[in-house]
Amino acid sequence: MDVVLAEDHSLLRDGLTRMLEAHDFHVVEAVDNGPALAAALLKHRPDVAVVDIRLPPTFTDEGLRAAIEARRHIPALPILVLSQYVEQLYARELLGDRRGGVGYLLKDRVSNVGEFIEALRRVAAGGTAMDPEVVARLLGKQQNRLDALTPRELEVLGLMAEGRTNAAIAASLFITEKAVGKHSANVFRKLGLGQSEDDNRRVLAVLAYLEDN
């Protein structure tokens, strides 16, 4: 699986490259600035890109802008963004086209190699992977609208927004998949969202609700 990596800190960039290649990813190019990232994405058209948001020359949002621009030329190009901070604006930008193949993880998550690799594979397959802290911030913004949900339904909603499948949610909460289906149906009904059997469409609907309302 081909990967383009964008990270300006050389030690982290080298460490990520070694880790990815140890898990059967092929890092076709590793860059340290926004313009180089934009060129690499269009040149290689990778299976997935791992992108730091803040890159030279201005250290604002070059990585994100390059990724979004690349998705205009390569629709649904899978992008996993890494950030040191929970920034709702960046999450909103990333989710803007609602086509999946997106992730937003905090850099601290990279220390858990298994979770990071699983998230990267999920994004490469067209799914979503949202850091729990990002989800918690989005849920907090909508607290008044979520008052109708029970505590268990809120737990299910949070795990759905992270990109978890029904099976993964059931395992995390120690309940059956049938119970998860019941709770998720209640969540969608109470939030006025159309139910879907497709896990990725379901996640995108939840995230769109959290961002747009």
mmCIF file of N, CA, C and O in Angstrom, residues 79-176:
data_model
loop_
_atom_site.group_PDB
_atom_site.id
_atom_site.type_symbol
_atom_site.label_atom_id
_atom_site.label_comp_id
_atom_site.label_asym_id
_atom_site.label_seq_id
_atom_site.Cartn_x
_atom_site.Cartn_y
_atom_site.Cartn_z
ATOM 1 N N ILE A 79 -7.072 10.518 3.211
ATOM 2 C CA ILE A 79 -6.181 11.424 3.939
ATOM 3 C C ILE A 79 -6.328 11.191 5.437
ATOM 4 O O ILE A 79 -7.436 11.262 5.984
ATOM 5 N N LEU A 80 -5.212 10.913 6.100
ATOM 6 C CA LEU A 80 -5.195 10.847 7.559
ATOM 7 C C LEU A 80 -4.373 12.014 8.070
ATOM 8 O O LEU A 80 -3.167 12.100 7.834
ATOM 9 N N VAL A 81 -5.040 12.939 8.748
ATOM 10 C CA VAL A 81 -4.388 14.137 9.272
ATOM 11 C C VAL A 81 -3.915 13.895 10.695
ATOM 12 O O VAL A 81 -4.627 13.304 11.514
ATOM 13 N N LEU A 82 -2.703 14.356 10.979
ATOM 14 C CA LEU A 82 -2.164 14.326 12.336
ATOM 15 C C LEU A 82 -2.034 15.748 12.851
ATOM 16 O O LEU A 82 -1.602 16.640 12.128
ATOM 17 N N SER A 83 -2.402 15.972 14.099
ATOM 18 C CA SER A 83 -2.285 17.301 14.692
ATOM 19 C C SER A 83 -1.931 17.172 16.166
ATOM 20 O O SER A 83 -2.219 16.149 16.801
ATOM 21 N N GLN A 84 -1.316 18.187 16.693
ATOM 22 C CA GLN A 84 -1.050 18.220 18.136
ATOM 23 C C GLN A 84 -2.251 18.736 18.906
ATOM 24 O O GLN A 84 -2.307 18.618 20.121
ATOM 25 N N TYR A 85 -3.209 19.320 18.186
ATOM 26 C CA TYR A 85 -4.313 19.999 18.843
ATOM 27 C C TYR A 85 -5.666 19.543 18.287
ATOM 28 O O TYR A 85 -5.767 19.078 17.162
ATOM 29 N N VAL A 86 -6.698 19.712 19.111
ATOM 30 C CA VAL A 86 -8.068 19.499 18.658
ATOM 31 C C VAL A 86 -8.571 20.822 18.105
ATOM 32 O O VAL A 86 -8.819 21.761 18.850
ATOM 33 N N GLU A 87 -8.697 20.910 16.793
ATOM 34 C CA GLU A 87 -9.122 22.146 16.156
ATOM 35 C C GLU A 87 -10.337 21.846 15.285
ATOM 36 O O GLU A 87 -10.230 21.214 14.247
ATOM 37 N N GLN A 88 -11.502 22.324 15.730
ATOM 38 C CA GLN A 88 -12.758 22.005 15.043
ATOM 39 C C GLN A 88 -12.780 22.512 13.616
ATOM 40 O O GLN A 88 -13.380 21.890 12.742
ATOM 41 N N LEU A 89 -12.149 23.657 13.362
ATOM 42 C CA LEU A 89 -12.135 24.203 12.006
ATOM 43 C C LEU A 89 -11.495 23.215 11.038
ATOM 44 O O LEU A 89 -11.994 22.986 9.937
ATOM 45 N N TYR A 90 -10.391 22.594 11.451
ATOM 46 C CA TYR A 90 -9.705 21.652 10.589
ATOM 47 C C TYR A 90 -10.540 20.395 10.374
ATOM 48 O O TYR A 90 -10.573 19.834 9.274
ATOM 49 N N ALA A 91 -11.216 19.947 11.426
ATOM 50 C CA ALA A 91 -12.102 18.786 11.268
ATOM 51 C C ALA A 91 -13.212 19.107 10.286
ATOM 52 O O ALA A 91 -13.575 18.277 9.442
ATOM 53 N N ARG A 92 -13.766 20.307 10.356
ATOM 54 C CA ARG A 92 -14.838 20.713 9.453
ATOM 55 C C ARG A 92 -14.348 20.756 8.010
ATOM 56 O O ARG A 92 -15.021 20.302 7.096
ATOM 57 N N GLU A 93 -13.142 21.294 7.807
ATOM 58 C CA GLU A 93 -12.576 21.353 6.465
ATOM 59 C C GLU A 93 -12.374 19.943 5.903
ATOM 60 O O GLU A 93 -12.682 19.662 4.753
ATOM 61 N N LEU A 94 -11.860 19.070 6.734
ATOM 62 C CA LEU A 94 -11.555 17.716 6.291
ATOM 63 C C LEU A 94 -12.814 16.960 5.904
ATOM 64 O O LEU A 94 -12.836 16.183 4.960
ATOM 65 N N LEU A 95 -13.899 17.186 6.653
ATOM 66 C CA LEU A 95 -15.140 16.457 6.430
ATOM 67 C C LEU A 95 -16.043 17.129 5.405
ATOM 68 O O LEU A 95 -17.141 16.658 5.133
ATOM 69 N N GLY A 96 -15.578 18.225 4.843
ATOM 70 C CA GLY A 96 -16.438 19.065 4.013
ATOM 71 C C GLY A 96 -17.070 18.369 2.829
ATOM 72 O O GLY A 96 -18.224 18.626 2.498
ATOM 73 N N ASP A 97 -16.337 17.455 2.145
ATOM 74 C CA ASP A 97 -16.938 16.845 0.950
ATOM 75 C C ASP A 97 -17.711 15.573 1.262
ATOM 76 O O ASP A 97 -18.370 15.016 0.394
ATOM 77 N N ARG A 98 -17.633 15.095 2.504
ATOM 78 C CA ARG A 98 -18.454 13.969 2.976
ATOM 79 C C ARG A 98 -18.313 12.719 2.120
ATOM 80 O O ARG A 98 -19.266 11.979 1.905
ATOM 81 N N ARG A 99 -17.104 12.464 1.625
ATOM 82 C CA ARG A 99 -16.911 11.291 0.776
ATOM 83 C C ARG A 99 -16.135 10.176 1.469
ATOM 84 O O ARG A 99 -15.834 9.165 0.857
ATOM 85 N N GLY A 100 -15.800 10.322 2.721
ATOM 86 C CA GLY A 100 -15.082 9.267 3.419
ATOM 87 C C GLY A 100 -13.613 9.253 3.077
ATOM 88 O O GLY A 100 -13.087 10.131 2.387
ATOM 89 N N GLY A 101 -12.930 8.230 3.579
ATOM 90 C CA GLY A 101 -11.495 8.146 3.376
ATOM 91 C C GLY A 101 -10.772 9.270 4.076
ATOM 92 O O GLY A 101 -9.799 9.820 3.548
ATOM 93 N N VAL A 102 -11.228 9.613 5.302
ATOM 94 C CA VAL A 102 -10.621 10.713 6.039
ATOM 95 C C VAL A 102 -10.408 10.310 7.500
ATOM 96 O O VAL A 102 -11.143 9.500 8.058
ATOM 97 N N GLY A 103 -9.393 10.902 8.108
ATOM 98 C CA GLY A 103 -9.135 10.677 9.521
ATOM 99 C C GLY A 103 -8.501 11.901 10.140
ATOM 100 O O GLY A 103 -7.852 12.699 9.447
ATOM 101 N N TYR A 104 -8.711 12.059 11.437
ATOM 102 C CA TYR A 104 -8.104 13.159 12.196
ATOM 103 C C TYR A 104 -7.671 12.579 13.528
ATOM 104 O O TYR A 104 -8.497 12.278 14.381
ATOM 105 N N LEU A 105 -6.360 12.385 13.688
ATOM 106 C CA LEU A 105 -5.803 11.840 14.920
ATOM 107 C C LEU A 105 -4.848 12.837 15.558
ATOM 108 O O LEU A 105 -4.183 13.606 14.858
ATOM 109 N N LEU A 106 -4.783 12.807 16.877
ATOM 110 C CA LEU A 106 -3.779 13.588 17.583
ATOM 111 C C LEU A 106 -2.456 12.835 17.569
ATOM 112 O O LEU A 106 -2.422 11.604 17.581
ATOM 113 N N LYS A 107 -1.359 13.583 17.541
ATOM 114 C CA LYS A 107 -0.046 12.948 17.419
ATOM 115 C C LYS A 107 0.257 12.015 18.581
ATOM 116 O O LYS A 107 1.022 11.059 18.419
ATOM 117 N N ASP A 108 -0.335 12.263 19.740
ATOM 118 C CA ASP A 108 -0.125 11.360 20.862
ATOM 119 C C ASP A 108 -0.580 9.948 20.528
ATOM 120 O O ASP A 108 -0.069 8.970 21.088
ATOM 121 N N ARG A 109 -1.554 9.816 19.611
ATOM 122 C CA ARG A 109 -2.094 8.514 19.259
ATOM 123 C C ARG A 109 -1.052 7.656 18.526
ATOM 124 O O ARG A 109 -1.139 6.429 18.542
ATOM 125 N N VAL A 110 -0.056 8.310 17.909
ATOM 126 C CA VAL A 110 0.954 7.562 17.167
ATOM 127 C C VAL A 110 1.732 6.648 18.102
ATOM 128 O O VAL A 110 2.297 5.642 17.690
ATOM 129 N N SER A 111 1.778 6.976 19.400
ATOM 130 C CA SER A 111 2.507 6.141 20.356
ATOM 131 C C SER A 111 1.855 4.767 20.514
ATOM 132 O O SER A 111 2.508 3.808 20.925
ATOM 133 N N ASN A 112 0.554 4.679 20.200
ATOM 134 C CA ASN A 112 -0.127 3.382 20.198
ATOM 135 C C ASN A 112 -0.112 2.871 18.763
ATOM 136 O O ASN A 112 -0.999 3.182 17.969
ATOM 137 N N VAL A 113 0.907 2.103 18.441
ATOM 138 C CA VAL A 113 1.146 1.705 17.055
ATOM 139 C C VAL A 113 -0.031 0.922 16.483
ATOM 140 O O VAL A 113 -0.460 1.168 15.352
ATOM 141 N N GLY A 114 -0.558 -0.018 17.263
ATOM 142 C CA GLY A 114 -1.650 -0.844 16.758
ATOM 143 C C GLY A 114 -2.860 -0.017 16.372
ATOM 144 O O GLY A 114 -3.457 -0.224 15.302
ATOM 145 N N GLU A 115 -3.261 0.935 17.230
ATOM 146 C CA GLU A 115 -4.419 1.774 16.939
ATOM 147 C C GLU A 115 -4.162 2.657 15.723
ATOM 148 O O GLU A 115 -5.045 2.859 14.893
ATOM 149 N N PHE A 116 -2.948 3.188 15.621
ATOM 150 C CA PHE A 116 -2.617 4.052 14.488
ATOM 151 C C PHE A 116 -2.680 3.282 13.175
ATOM 152 O O PHE A 116 -3.265 3.752 12.192
ATOM 153 N N ILE A 117 -2.070 2.099 13.139
ATOM 154 C CA ILE A 117 -2.064 1.296 11.911
ATOM 155 C C ILE A 117 -3.476 0.883 11.537
ATOM 156 O O ILE A 117 -3.870 0.930 10.360
ATOM 157 N N GLU A 118 -4.278 0.496 12.535
ATOM 158 C CA GLU A 118 -5.665 0.108 12.255
ATOM 159 C C GLU A 118 -6.440 1.289 11.689
ATOM 160 O O GLU A 118 -7.218 1.142 10.731
ATOM 161 N N ALA A 119 -6.230 2.489 12.261
ATOM 162 C CA ALA A 119 -6.909 3.687 11.765
ATOM 163 C C ALA A 119 -6.476 4.009 10.336
ATOM 164 O O ALA A 119 -7.301 4.360 9.480
ATOM 165 N N LEU A 120 -5.188 3.868 10.057
ATOM 166 C CA LEU A 120 -4.681 4.171 8.717
ATOM 167 C C LEU A 120 -5.266 3.203 7.689
ATOM 168 O O LEU A 120 -5.661 3.620 6.593
ATOM 169 N N ARG A 121 -5.345 1.931 8.018
ATOM 170 C CA ARG A 121 -5.923 0.949 7.093
ATOM 171 C C ARG A 121 -7.410 1.240 6.863
ATOM 172 O O ARG A 121 -7.914 1.082 5.750
ATOM 173 N N ARG A 122 -8.103 1.661 7.910
ATOM 174 C CA ARG A 122 -9.530 1.976 7.780
ATOM 175 C C ARG A 122 -9.731 3.171 6.842
ATOM 176 O O ARG A 122 -10.609 3.152 5.987
ATOM 177 N N VAL A 123 -8.907 4.199 7.005
ATOM 178 C CA VAL A 123 -9.009 5.371 6.129
ATOM 179 C C VAL A 123 -8.664 4.994 4.691
ATOM 180 O O VAL A 123 -9.348 5.404 3.741
ATOM 181 N N ALA A 124 -7.610 4.192 4.510
ATOM 182 C CA ALA A 124 -7.208 3.775 3.162
ATOM 183 C C ALA A 124 -8.313 2.994 2.470
ATOM 184 O O ALA A 124 -8.450 3.047 1.239
ATOM 185 N N ALA A 125 -9.128 2.303 3.255
ATOM 186 C CA ALA A 125 -10.236 1.518 2.698
ATOM 187 C C ALA A 125 -11.481 2.366 2.447
ATOM 188 O O ALA A 125 -12.519 1.836 2.034
ATOM 189 N N GLY A 126 -11.381 3.674 2.692
ATOM 190 C CA GLY A 126 -12.508 4.559 2.435
ATOM 191 C C GLY A 126 -13.334 4.890 3.657
ATOM 192 O O GLY A 126 -14.368 5.554 3.558
ATOM 193 N N GLY A 127 -12.879 4.439 4.830
ATOM 194 C CA GLY A 127 -13.613 4.696 6.064
ATOM 195 C C GLY A 127 -13.152 5.962 6.756
ATOM 196 O O GLY A 127 -12.467 6.804 6.168
ATOM 197 N N THR A 128 -13.530 6.103 8.019
ATOM 198 C CA THR A 128 -13.167 7.274 8.799
ATOM 199 C C THR A 128 -12.493 6.852 10.093
ATOM 200 O O THR A 128 -12.732 5.761 10.610
ATOM 201 N N ALA A 129 -11.650 7.731 10.616
ATOM 202 C CA ALA A 129 -10.969 7.482 11.889
ATOM 203 C C ALA A 129 -10.794 8.823 12.590
ATOM 204 O O ALA A 129 -9.941 9.618 12.211
ATOM 205 N N MET A 130 -11.639 9.068 13.573
ATOM 206 C CA MET A 130 -11.598 10.332 14.304
ATOM 207 C C MET A 130 -11.117 10.092 15.728
ATOM 208 O O MET A 130 -11.572 9.172 16.408
ATOM 209 N N ASP A 131 -10.181 10.913 16.187
ATOM 210 C CA ASP A 131 -9.673 10.783 17.540
ATOM 211 C C ASP A 131 -10.796 11.017 18.546
ATOM 212 O O ASP A 131 -11.621 11.909 18.356
ATOM 213 N N PRO A 132 -10.843 10.227 19.615
ATOM 214 C CA PRO A 132 -11.901 10.417 20.615
ATOM 215 C C PRO A 132 -11.974 11.837 21.168
ATOM 216 O O PRO A 132 -13.057 12.332 21.481
ATOM 217 N N GLU A 133 -10.836 12.520 21.282
ATOM 218 C CA GLU A 133 -10.863 13.893 21.792
ATOM 219 C C GLU A 133 -11.531 14.840 20.801
ATOM 220 O O GLU A 133 -12.203 15.791 21.189
ATOM 221 N N VAL A 134 -11.321 14.589 19.509
ATOM 222 C CA VAL A 134 -11.989 15.396 18.485
ATOM 223 C C VAL A 134 -13.491 15.161 18.558
ATOM 224 O O VAL A 134 -14.295 16.098 18.528
ATOM 225 N N VAL A 135 -13.878 13.888 18.669
ATOM 226 C CA VAL A 135 -15.296 13.551 18.773
ATOM 227 C C VAL A 135 -15.911 14.180 20.015
ATOM 228 O O VAL A 135 -17.014 14.725 19.970
ATOM 229 N N ALA A 136 -15.200 14.107 21.140
ATOM 230 C CA ALA A 136 -15.717 14.681 22.384
ATOM 231 C C ALA A 136 -15.952 16.177 22.238
ATOM 232 O O ALA A 136 -16.954 16.718 22.736
ATOM 233 N N ARG A 137 -15.055 16.859 21.532
ATOM 234 C CA ARG A 137 -15.225 18.308 21.320
ATOM 235 C C ARG A 137 -16.454 18.586 20.456
ATOM 236 O O ARG A 137 -17.222 19.504 20.732
ATOM 237 N N LEU A 138 -16.655 17.776 19.419
ATOM 238 C CA LEU A 138 -17.812 17.960 18.545
ATOM 239 C C LEU A 138 -19.108 17.660 19.289
ATOM 240 O O LEU A 138 -20.108 18.368 19.143
ATOM 241 N N LEU A 139 -19.086 16.603 20.101
ATOM 242 C CA LEU A 139 -20.268 16.277 20.888
ATOM 243 C C LEU A 139 -20.582 17.369 21.893
ATOM 244 O O LEU A 139 -21.742 17.719 22.108
ATOM 245 N N GLY A 140 -19.538 17.924 22.505
ATOM 246 C CA GLY A 140 -19.745 18.984 23.482
ATOM 247 C C GLY A 140 -20.398 20.205 22.877
ATOM 248 O O GLY A 140 -21.227 20.873 23.514
ATOM 249 N N LYS A 141 -20.070 20.497 21.616
ATOM 250 C CA LYS A 141 -20.653 21.652 20.928
ATOM 251 C C LYS A 141 -22.152 21.490 20.732
ATOM 252 O O LYS A 141 -22.893 22.463 20.659
ATOM 253 N N GLN A 142 -22.601 20.230 20.661
ATOM 254 C CA GLN A 142 -24.010 19.943 20.384
ATOM 255 C C GLN A 142 -24.769 19.466 21.624
ATOM 256 O O GLN A 142 -25.807 18.833 21.494
ATOM 257 N N GLN A 143 -24.261 19.770 22.816
ATOM 258 C CA GLN A 143 -24.824 19.166 24.009
ATOM 259 C C GLN A 143 -26.323 19.372 24.149
ATOM 260 O O GLN A 143 -27.058 18.455 24.516
ATOM 261 N N ASN A 144 -26.825 20.572 23.855
ATOM 262 C CA ASN A 144 -28.266 20.817 23.995
ATOM 263 C C ASN A 144 -29.080 19.921 23.072
ATOM 264 O O ASN A 144 -30.176 19.471 23.434
ATOM 265 N N ARG A 145 -28.553 19.675 21.871
ATOM 266 C CA ARG A 145 -29.284 18.850 20.897
ATOM 267 C C ARG A 145 -29.214 17.367 21.253
ATOM 268 O O ARG A 145 -29.973 16.570 20.718
ATOM 269 N N LEU A 146 -28.303 17.003 22.147
ATOM 270 C CA LEU A 146 -28.121 15.596 22.483
ATOM 271 C C LEU A 146 -28.793 15.222 23.799
ATOM 272 O O LEU A 146 -28.679 14.081 24.252
ATOM 273 N N ASP A 147 -29.499 16.154 24.393
ATOM 274 C CA ASP A 147 -30.126 15.885 25.688
ATOM 275 C C ASP A 147 -31.143 14.756 25.634
ATOM 276 O O ASP A 147 -31.413 14.107 26.650
ATOM 277 N N ALA A 148 -31.707 14.515 24.451
ATOM 278 C CA ALA A 148 -32.733 13.466 24.334
ATOM 279 C C ALA A 148 -32.138 12.063 24.365
ATOM 280 O O ALA A 148 -32.863 11.081 24.536
ATOM 281 N N LEU A 149 -30.815 11.961 24.202
ATOM 282 C CA LEU A 149 -30.183 10.650 24.158
ATOM 283 C C LEU A 149 -29.898 10.129 25.566
ATOM 284 O O LEU A 149 -29.548 10.888 26.463
ATOM 285 N N THR A 150 -30.026 8.829 25.729
ATOM 286 C CA THR A 150 -29.671 8.201 26.998
ATOM 287 C C THR A 150 -28.147 8.117 27.110
ATOM 288 O O THR A 150 -27.426 8.252 26.102
ATOM 289 N N PRO A 151 -27.615 7.881 28.312
ATOM 290 C CA PRO A 151 -26.160 7.727 28.450
ATOM 291 C C PRO A 151 -25.583 6.652 27.533
ATOM 292 O O PRO A 151 -24.522 6.838 26.931
ATOM 293 N N ARG A 152 -26.274 5.511 27.392
ATOM 294 C CA ARG A 152 -25.784 4.454 26.515
ATOM 295 C C ARG A 152 -25.815 4.892 25.059
ATOM 296 O O ARG A 152 -24.892 4.600 24.287
ATOM 297 N N GLU A 153 -26.862 5.607 24.657
ATOM 298 C CA GLU A 153 -26.945 6.100 23.282
ATOM 299 C C GLU A 153 -25.840 7.103 22.995
ATOM 300 O O GLU A 153 -25.296 7.140 21.889
ATOM 301 N N LEU A 154 -25.479 7.913 23.982
ATOM 302 C CA LEU A 154 -24.366 8.847 23.809
ATOM 303 C C LEU A 154 -23.048 8.095 23.619
ATOM 304 O O LEU A 154 -22.204 8.510 22.814
ATOM 305 N N GLU A 155 -22.872 7.010 24.365
ATOM 306 C CA GLU A 155 -21.671 6.197 24.196
ATOM 307 C C GLU A 155 -21.603 5.621 22.789
ATOM 308 O O GLU A 155 -20.553 5.654 22.131
ATOM 309 N N VAL A 156 -22.732 5.104 22.314
ATOM 310 C CA VAL A 156 -22.778 4.533 20.972
ATOM 311 C C VAL A 156 -22.519 5.610 19.924
ATOM 312 O O VAL A 156 -21.762 5.392 18.967
ATOM 313 N N LEU A 157 -23.105 6.775 20.100
ATOM 314 C CA LEU A 157 -22.898 7.882 19.164
ATOM 315 C C LEU A 157 -21.423 8.268 19.094
ATOM 316 O O LEU A 157 -20.865 8.469 18.013
ATOM 317 N N GLY A 158 -20.787 8.371 20.261
ATOM 318 C CA GLY A 158 -19.380 8.742 20.284
ATOM 319 C C GLY A 158 -18.508 7.740 19.552
ATOM 320 O O GLY A 158 -17.615 8.122 18.784
ATOM 321 N N LEU A 159 -18.784 6.454 19.739
ATOM 322 C CA LEU A 159 -17.997 5.421 19.070
ATOM 323 C C LEU A 159 -18.299 5.372 17.576
ATOM 324 O O LEU A 159 -17.405 5.116 16.757
ATOM 325 N N MET A 160 -19.549 5.624 17.195
ATOM 326 C CA MET A 160 -19.884 5.710 15.770
ATOM 327 C C MET A 160 -19.094 6.838 15.118
ATOM 328 O O MET A 160 -18.554 6.690 14.017
ATOM 329 N N ALA A 161 -19.033 7.984 15.802
ATOM 330 C CA ALA A 161 -18.351 9.148 15.232
ATOM 331 C C ALA A 161 -16.858 8.914 15.083
ATOM 332 O O ALA A 161 -16.211 9.533 14.230
ATOM 333 N N GLU A 162 -16.288 8.020 15.901
ATOM 334 C CA GLU A 162 -14.869 7.682 15.747
ATOM 335 C C GLU A 162 -14.622 6.835 14.506
ATOM 336 O O GLU A 162 -13.486 6.700 14.056
ATOM 337 N N GLY A 163 -15.686 6.233 13.966
ATOM 338 C CA GLY A 163 -15.541 5.385 12.789
ATOM 339 C C GLY A 163 -15.647 3.911 13.104
ATOM 340 O O GLY A 163 -15.319 3.069 12.270
ATOM 341 N N ARG A 164 -16.134 3.560 14.303
ATOM 342 C CA ARG A 164 -16.222 2.151 14.702
ATOM 343 C C ARG A 164 -17.404 1.461 14.033
ATOM 344 O O ARG A 164 -18.453 2.051 13.839
ATOM 345 N N THR A 165 -17.223 0.189 13.734
ATOM 346 C CA THR A 165 -18.308 -0.643 13.213
ATOM 347 C C THR A 165 -19.186 -1.098 14.374
ATOM 348 O O THR A 165 -18.811 -0.974 15.547
ATOM 349 N N ASN A 166 -20.345 -1.677 14.040
ATOM 350 C CA ASN A 166 -21.209 -2.219 15.093
ATOM 351 C C ASN A 166 -20.484 -3.276 15.919
ATOM 352 O O ASN A 166 -20.629 -3.331 17.144
ATOM 353 N N ALA A 167 -19.704 -4.116 15.251
ATOM 354 C CA ALA A 167 -18.972 -5.168 15.958
ATOM 355 C C ALA A 167 -17.965 -4.570 16.933
ATOM 356 O O ALA A 167 -17.829 -5.032 18.074
ATOM 357 N N ALA A 168 -17.264 -3.542 16.486
ATOM 358 C CA ALA A 168 -16.267 -2.901 17.347
ATOM 359 C C ALA A 168 -16.931 -2.180 18.516
ATOM 360 O O ALA A 168 -16.412 -2.185 19.638
ATOM 361 N N ILE A 169 -18.070 -1.547 18.259
ATOM 362 C CA ILE A 169 -18.800 -0.866 19.333
ATOM 363 C C ILE A 169 -19.283 -1.890 20.362
ATOM 364 O O ILE A 169 -19.167 -1.674 21.579
ATOM 365 N N ALA A 170 -19.810 -3.007 19.885
ATOM 366 C CA ALA A 170 -20.295 -4.060 20.785
ATOM 367 C C ALA A 170 -19.169 -4.574 21.671
ATOM 368 O O ALA A 170 -19.342 -4.757 22.882
ATOM 369 N N ALA A 171 -17.996 -4.788 21.079
ATOM 370 C CA ALA A 171 -16.856 -5.285 21.851
ATOM 371 C C ALA A 171 -16.398 -4.258 22.878
ATOM 372 O O ALA A 171 -16.036 -4.611 24.004
ATOM 373 N N SER A 172 -16.408 -2.977 22.495
ATOM 374 C CA SER A 172 -15.960 -1.925 23.399
ATOM 375 C C SER A 172 -16.888 -1.757 24.590
ATOM 376 O O SER A 172 -16.442 -1.498 25.715
ATOM 377 N N LEU A 173 -18.199 -1.905 24.365
ATOM 378 C CA LEU A 173 -19.191 -1.674 25.421
ATOM 379 C C LEU A 173 -19.656 -2.968 26.094
ATOM 380 O O LEU A 173 -20.492 -2.914 27.004
ATOM 381 N N PHE A 174 -19.137 -4.112 25.620
ATOM 382 C CA PHE A 174 -19.501 -5.419 26.183
ATOM 383 C C PHE A 174 -21.010 -5.670 26.087
ATOM 384 O O PHE A 174 -21.665 -6.096 27.040
ATOM 385 N N ILE A 175 -21.548 -5.379 24.897
ATOM 386 C CA ILE A 175 -22.950 -5.662 24.610
ATOM 387 C C ILE A 175 -23.013 -6.377 23.268
ATOM 388 O O ILE A 175 -22.002 -6.523 22.579
ATOM 389 N N THR A 176 -24.186 -6.833 22.880
ATOM 390 C CA THR A 176 -24.329 -7.556 21.615
ATOM 391 C C THR A 176 -24.449 -6.582 20.444
ATOM 392 O O THR A 176 -24.805 -5.406 20.628
#
